[in-house]
PDB file of C-alpha atoms in Angstrom:
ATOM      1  CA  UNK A  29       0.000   0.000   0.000  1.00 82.00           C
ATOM      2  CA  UNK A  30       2.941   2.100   0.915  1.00 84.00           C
ATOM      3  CA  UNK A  31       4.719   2.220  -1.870  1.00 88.00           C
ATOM      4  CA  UNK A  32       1.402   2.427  -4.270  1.00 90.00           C
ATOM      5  CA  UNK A  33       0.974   5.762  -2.761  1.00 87.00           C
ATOM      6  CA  UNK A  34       4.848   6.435  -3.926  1.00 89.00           C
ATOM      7  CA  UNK A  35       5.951   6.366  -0.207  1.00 88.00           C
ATOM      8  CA  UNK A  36       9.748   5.138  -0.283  1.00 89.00           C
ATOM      9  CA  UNK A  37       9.811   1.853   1.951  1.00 92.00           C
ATOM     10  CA  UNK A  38      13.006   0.925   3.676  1.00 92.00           C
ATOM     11  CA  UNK A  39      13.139  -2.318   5.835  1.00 93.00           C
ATOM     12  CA  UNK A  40      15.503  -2.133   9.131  1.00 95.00           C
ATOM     13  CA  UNK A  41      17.231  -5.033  10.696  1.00 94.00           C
ATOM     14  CA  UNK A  42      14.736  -6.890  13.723  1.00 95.00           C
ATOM     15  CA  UNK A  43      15.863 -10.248  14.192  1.00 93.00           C
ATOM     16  CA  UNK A  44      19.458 -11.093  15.172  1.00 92.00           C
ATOM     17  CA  UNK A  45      20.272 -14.109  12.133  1.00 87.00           C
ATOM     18  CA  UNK A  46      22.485 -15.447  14.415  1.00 85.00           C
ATOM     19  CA  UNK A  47      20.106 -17.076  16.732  1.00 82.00           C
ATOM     20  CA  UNK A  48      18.435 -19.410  14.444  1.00 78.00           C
ATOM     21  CA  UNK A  49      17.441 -22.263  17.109  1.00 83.00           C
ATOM     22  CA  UNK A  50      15.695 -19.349  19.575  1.00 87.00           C
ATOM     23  CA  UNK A  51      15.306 -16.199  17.904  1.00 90.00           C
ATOM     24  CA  UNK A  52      15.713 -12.595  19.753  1.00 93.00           C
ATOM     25  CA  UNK A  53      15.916  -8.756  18.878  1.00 95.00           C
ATOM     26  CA  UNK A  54      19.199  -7.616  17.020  1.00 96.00           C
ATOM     27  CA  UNK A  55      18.521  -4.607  19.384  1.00 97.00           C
ATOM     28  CA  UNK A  56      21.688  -2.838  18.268  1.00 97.00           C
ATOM     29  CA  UNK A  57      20.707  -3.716  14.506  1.00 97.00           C
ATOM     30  CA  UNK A  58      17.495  -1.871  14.658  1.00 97.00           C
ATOM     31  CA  UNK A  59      18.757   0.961  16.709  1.00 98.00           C
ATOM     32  CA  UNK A  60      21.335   1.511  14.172  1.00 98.00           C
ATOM     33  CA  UNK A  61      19.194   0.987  11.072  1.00 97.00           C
ATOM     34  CA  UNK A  62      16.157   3.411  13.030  1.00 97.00           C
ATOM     35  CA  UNK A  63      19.515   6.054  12.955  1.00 97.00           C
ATOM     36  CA  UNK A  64      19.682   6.103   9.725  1.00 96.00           C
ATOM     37  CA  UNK A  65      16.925   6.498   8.077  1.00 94.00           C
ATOM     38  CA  UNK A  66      15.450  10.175   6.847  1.00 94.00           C
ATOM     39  CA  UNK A  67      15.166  12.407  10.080  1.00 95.00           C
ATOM     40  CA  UNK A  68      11.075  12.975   9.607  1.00 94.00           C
ATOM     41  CA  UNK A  69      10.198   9.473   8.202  1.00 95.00           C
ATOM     42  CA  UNK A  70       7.227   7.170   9.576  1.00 95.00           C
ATOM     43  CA  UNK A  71       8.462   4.051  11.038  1.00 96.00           C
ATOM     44  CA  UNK A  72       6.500   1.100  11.425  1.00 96.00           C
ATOM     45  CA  UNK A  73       6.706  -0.870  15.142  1.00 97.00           C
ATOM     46  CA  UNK A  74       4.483  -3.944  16.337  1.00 95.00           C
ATOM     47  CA  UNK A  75       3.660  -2.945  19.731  1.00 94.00           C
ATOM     48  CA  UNK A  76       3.506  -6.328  20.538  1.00 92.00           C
ATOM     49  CA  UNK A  77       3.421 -10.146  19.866  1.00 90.00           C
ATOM     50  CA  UNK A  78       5.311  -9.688  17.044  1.00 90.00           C
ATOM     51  CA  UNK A  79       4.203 -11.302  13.642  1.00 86.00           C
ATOM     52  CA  UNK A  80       5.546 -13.325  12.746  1.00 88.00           C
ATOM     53  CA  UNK A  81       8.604 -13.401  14.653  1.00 88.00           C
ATOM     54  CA  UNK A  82       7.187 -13.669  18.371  1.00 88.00           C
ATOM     55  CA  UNK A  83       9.540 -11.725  19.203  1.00 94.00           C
ATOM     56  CA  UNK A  84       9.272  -8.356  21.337  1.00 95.00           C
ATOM     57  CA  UNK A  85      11.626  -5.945  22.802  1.00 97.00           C
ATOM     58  CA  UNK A  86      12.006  -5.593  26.430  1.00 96.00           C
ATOM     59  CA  UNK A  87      10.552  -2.636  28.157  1.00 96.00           C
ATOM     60  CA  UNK A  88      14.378  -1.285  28.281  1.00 97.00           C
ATOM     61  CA  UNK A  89      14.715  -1.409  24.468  1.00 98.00           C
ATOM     62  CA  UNK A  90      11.427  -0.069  23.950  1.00 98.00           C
ATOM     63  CA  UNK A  91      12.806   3.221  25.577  1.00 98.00           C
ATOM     64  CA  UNK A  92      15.746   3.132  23.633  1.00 98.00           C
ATOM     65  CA  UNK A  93      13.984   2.471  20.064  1.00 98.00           C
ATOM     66  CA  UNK A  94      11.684   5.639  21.376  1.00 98.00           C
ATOM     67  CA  UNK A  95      14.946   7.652  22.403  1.00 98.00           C
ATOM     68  CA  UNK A  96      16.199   7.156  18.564  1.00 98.00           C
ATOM     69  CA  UNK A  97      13.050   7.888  17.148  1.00 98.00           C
ATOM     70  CA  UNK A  98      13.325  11.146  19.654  1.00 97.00           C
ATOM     71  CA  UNK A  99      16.635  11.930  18.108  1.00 97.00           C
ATOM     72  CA  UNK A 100      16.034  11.466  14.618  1.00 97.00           C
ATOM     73  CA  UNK A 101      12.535  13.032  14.662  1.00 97.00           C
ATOM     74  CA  UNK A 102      10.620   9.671  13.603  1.00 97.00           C
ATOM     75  CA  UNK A 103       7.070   9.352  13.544  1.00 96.00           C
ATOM     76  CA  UNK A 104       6.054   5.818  15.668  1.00 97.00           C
ATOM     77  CA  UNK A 105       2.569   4.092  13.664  1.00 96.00           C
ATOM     78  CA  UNK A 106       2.514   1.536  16.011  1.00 96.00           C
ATOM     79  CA  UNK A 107       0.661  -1.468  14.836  1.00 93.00           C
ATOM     80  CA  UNK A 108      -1.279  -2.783  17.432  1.00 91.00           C
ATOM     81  CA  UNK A 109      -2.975  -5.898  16.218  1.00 87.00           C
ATOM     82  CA  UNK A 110      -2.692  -8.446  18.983  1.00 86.00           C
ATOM     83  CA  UNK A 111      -2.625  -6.334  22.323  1.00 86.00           C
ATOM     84  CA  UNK A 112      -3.525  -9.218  24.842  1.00 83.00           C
ATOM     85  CA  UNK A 113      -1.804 -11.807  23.152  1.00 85.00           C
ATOM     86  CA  UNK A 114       1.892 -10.955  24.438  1.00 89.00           C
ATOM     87  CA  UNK A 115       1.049 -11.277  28.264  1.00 90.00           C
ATOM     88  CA  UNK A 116      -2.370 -12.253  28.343  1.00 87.00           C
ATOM     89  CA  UNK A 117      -3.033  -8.656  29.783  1.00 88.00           C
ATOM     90  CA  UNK A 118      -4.298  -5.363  27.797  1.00 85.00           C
ATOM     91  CA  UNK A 119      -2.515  -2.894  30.360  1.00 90.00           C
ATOM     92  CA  UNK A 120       0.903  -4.792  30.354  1.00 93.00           C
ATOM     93  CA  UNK A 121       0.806  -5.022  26.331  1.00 92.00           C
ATOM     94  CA  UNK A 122       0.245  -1.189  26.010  1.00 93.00           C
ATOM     95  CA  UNK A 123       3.217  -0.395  28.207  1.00 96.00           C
ATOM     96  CA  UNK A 124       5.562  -0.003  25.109  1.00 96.00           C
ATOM     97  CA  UNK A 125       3.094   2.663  23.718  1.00 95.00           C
ATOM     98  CA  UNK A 126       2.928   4.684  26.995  1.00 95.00           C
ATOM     99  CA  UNK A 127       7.090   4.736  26.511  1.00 97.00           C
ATOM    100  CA  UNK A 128       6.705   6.909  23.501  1.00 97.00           C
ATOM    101  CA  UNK A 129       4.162   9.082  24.934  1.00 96.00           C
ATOM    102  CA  UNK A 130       5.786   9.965  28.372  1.00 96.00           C
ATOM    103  CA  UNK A 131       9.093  10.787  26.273  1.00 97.00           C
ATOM    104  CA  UNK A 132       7.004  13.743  24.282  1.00 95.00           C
ATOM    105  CA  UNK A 133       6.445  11.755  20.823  1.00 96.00           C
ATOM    106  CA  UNK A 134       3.090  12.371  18.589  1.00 94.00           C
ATOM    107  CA  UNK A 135       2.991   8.432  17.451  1.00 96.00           C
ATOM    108  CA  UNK A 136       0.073   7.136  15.180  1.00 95.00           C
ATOM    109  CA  UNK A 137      -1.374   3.889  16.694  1.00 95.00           C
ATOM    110  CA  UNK A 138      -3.347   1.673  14.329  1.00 93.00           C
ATOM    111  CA  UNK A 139      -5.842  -0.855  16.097  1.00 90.00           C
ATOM    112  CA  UNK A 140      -7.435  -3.949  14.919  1.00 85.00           C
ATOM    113  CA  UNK A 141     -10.233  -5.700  16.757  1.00 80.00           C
ATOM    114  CA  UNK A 142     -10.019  -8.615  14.091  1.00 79.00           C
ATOM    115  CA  UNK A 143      -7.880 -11.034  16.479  1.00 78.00           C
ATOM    116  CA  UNK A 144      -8.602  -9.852  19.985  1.00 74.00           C
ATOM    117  CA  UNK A 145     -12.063  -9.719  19.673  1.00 76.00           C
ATOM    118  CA  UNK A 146     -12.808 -12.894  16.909  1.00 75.00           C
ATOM    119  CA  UNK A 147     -13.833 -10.115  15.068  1.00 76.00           C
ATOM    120  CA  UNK A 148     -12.530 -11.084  11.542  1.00 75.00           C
ATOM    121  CA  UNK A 149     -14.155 -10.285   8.441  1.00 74.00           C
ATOM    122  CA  UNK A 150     -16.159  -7.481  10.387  1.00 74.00           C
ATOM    123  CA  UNK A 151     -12.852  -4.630   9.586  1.00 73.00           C
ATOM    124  CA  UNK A 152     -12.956  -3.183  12.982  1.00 78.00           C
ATOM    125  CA  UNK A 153     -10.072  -0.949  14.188  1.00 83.00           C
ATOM    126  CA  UNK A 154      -9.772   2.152  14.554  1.00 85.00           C
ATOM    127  CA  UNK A 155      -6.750   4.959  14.039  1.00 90.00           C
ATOM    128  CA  UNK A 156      -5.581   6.890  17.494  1.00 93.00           C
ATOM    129  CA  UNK A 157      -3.424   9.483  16.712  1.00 95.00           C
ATOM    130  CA  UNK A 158      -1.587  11.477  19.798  1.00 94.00           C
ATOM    131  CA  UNK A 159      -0.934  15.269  19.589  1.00 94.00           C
ATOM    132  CA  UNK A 160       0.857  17.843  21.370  1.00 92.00           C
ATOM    133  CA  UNK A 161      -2.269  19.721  22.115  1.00 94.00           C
ATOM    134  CA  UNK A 162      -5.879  20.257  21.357  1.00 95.00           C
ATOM    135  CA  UNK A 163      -5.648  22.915  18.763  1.00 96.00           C
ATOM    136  CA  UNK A 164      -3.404  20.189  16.553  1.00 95.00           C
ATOM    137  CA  UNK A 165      -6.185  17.460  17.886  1.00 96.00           C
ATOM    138  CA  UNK A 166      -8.828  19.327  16.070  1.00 96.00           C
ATOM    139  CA  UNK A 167      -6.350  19.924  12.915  1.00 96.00           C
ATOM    140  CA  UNK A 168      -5.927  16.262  12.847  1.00 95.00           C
ATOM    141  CA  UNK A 169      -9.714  15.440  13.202  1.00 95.00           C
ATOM    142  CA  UNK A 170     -10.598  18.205  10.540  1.00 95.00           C
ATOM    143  CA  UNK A 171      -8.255  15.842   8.566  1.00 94.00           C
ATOM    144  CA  UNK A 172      -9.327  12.690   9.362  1.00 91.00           C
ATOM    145  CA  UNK A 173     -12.769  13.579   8.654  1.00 90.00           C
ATOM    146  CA  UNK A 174     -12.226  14.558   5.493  1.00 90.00           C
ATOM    147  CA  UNK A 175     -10.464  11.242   4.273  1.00 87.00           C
ATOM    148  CA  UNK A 176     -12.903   8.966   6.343  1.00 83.00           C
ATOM    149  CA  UNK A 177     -15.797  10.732   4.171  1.00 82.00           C
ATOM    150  CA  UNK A 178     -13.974  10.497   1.017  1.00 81.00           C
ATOM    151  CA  UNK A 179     -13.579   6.688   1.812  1.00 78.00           C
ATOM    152  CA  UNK A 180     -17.104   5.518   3.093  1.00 74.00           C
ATOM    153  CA  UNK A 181     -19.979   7.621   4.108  1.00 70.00           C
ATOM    154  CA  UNK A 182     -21.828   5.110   6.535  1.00 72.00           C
ATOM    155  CA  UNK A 183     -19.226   2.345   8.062  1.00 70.00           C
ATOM    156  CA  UNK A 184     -20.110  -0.995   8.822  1.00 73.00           C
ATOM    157  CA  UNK A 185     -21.681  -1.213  12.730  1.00 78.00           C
ATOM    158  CA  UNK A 186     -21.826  -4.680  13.447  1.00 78.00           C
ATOM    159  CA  UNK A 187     -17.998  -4.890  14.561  1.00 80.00           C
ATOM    160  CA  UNK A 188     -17.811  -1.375  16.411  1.00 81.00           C
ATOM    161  CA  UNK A 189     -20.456  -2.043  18.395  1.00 84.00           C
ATOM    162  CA  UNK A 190     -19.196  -5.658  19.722  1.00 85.00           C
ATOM    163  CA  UNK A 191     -15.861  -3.721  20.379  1.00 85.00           C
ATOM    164  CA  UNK A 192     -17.711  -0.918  22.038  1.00 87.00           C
ATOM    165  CA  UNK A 193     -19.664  -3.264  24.346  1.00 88.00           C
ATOM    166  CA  UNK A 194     -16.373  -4.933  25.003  1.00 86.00           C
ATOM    167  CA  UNK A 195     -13.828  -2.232  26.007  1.00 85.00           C
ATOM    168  CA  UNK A 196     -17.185  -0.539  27.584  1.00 90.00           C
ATOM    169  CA  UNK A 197     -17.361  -3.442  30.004  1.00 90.00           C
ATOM    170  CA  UNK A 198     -15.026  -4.132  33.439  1.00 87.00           C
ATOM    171  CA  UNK A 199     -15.903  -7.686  33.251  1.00 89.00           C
ATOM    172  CA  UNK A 200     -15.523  -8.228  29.182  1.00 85.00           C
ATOM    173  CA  UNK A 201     -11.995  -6.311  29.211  1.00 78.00           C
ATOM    174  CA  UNK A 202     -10.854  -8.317  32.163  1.00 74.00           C
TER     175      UNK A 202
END
């Protein structure tokens, strides 16, 4: 999709190829791919239970990744597909994603309902984006308006409103 829109996509180093038998982060790989690419660019992260490597960074190299993407003015979409599946627990999965916000970064996080919810088929997620303040927030959602009209003018329900019932509900969300 990406690169139909003419975006330039680079791929940066994630797993360490020596460690065929048990895989793990090449931590020092990414960090130093992350470095140099275009100060400004979007980079992609899995916030967790990474597909399809399993693989995660620990909550120490999340801060570093964030610290780079600091540096080098990056803009974190954080693809957030299977928050539960990582530790079984919704707050302990979003930890990674509070990292970039408590260090002052505007990421994009895209949601999907699809595996967390059995909601496949039904093209439930939604798009959170964090900003520095509320006059940007309304910029954004002047924005966002305009593209979500320009791409459907009434959205399927079924799916929002199972999510909405879940995340609505102590008991379902536990």
């Amino acid at each position: 999709i990406a690169r139909d829109t003419g975006l330039t996509v680079t791929k940066y180093t994630y797993l360490d190829k020596g460690c065929v038998a048990t895989p793990r982060l090449d931590y020092e790989g990414l960090r130093r791919d992350l470095r140099g690419v275009e100060e400004g660019a979007i980079v992609v992260l899995h916030l967790c239970a990474h597909n399809p490597t399993g693989v995660d960074p620990s909550l120490e190299q999340w801060e570093g990744i964030a610290d780079v993407c600091k540096e080098r003015k990056l803009v974190p979409l954080i693809d957030n597909a299977y928050q539960g599946f990582a530790s079984g627990n919704l707050e302990k999965d979003a930890k990674p994603l509070r990292v970039f916000i408590d260090k002052g970064l505007t990421p994009l996080i895209a949601c999907s309902f699809a595996k967390n919810m059995g909601l496949y088929g039904e093209r439930v997620g939604a798009l959170h984006i964090v900003t520095p303040d509320a006059s940007c927030a309304a910029a954004v959602q002047s924005q966002l308006k305009l593209l979500a009209r320009a791409m459907y003018s009434n959205p399927p329900q079924f799916g929002a409103m199972v999510a909405h019932r879940v995340l609505s509900d102590e008991v379902l969300r536990g």
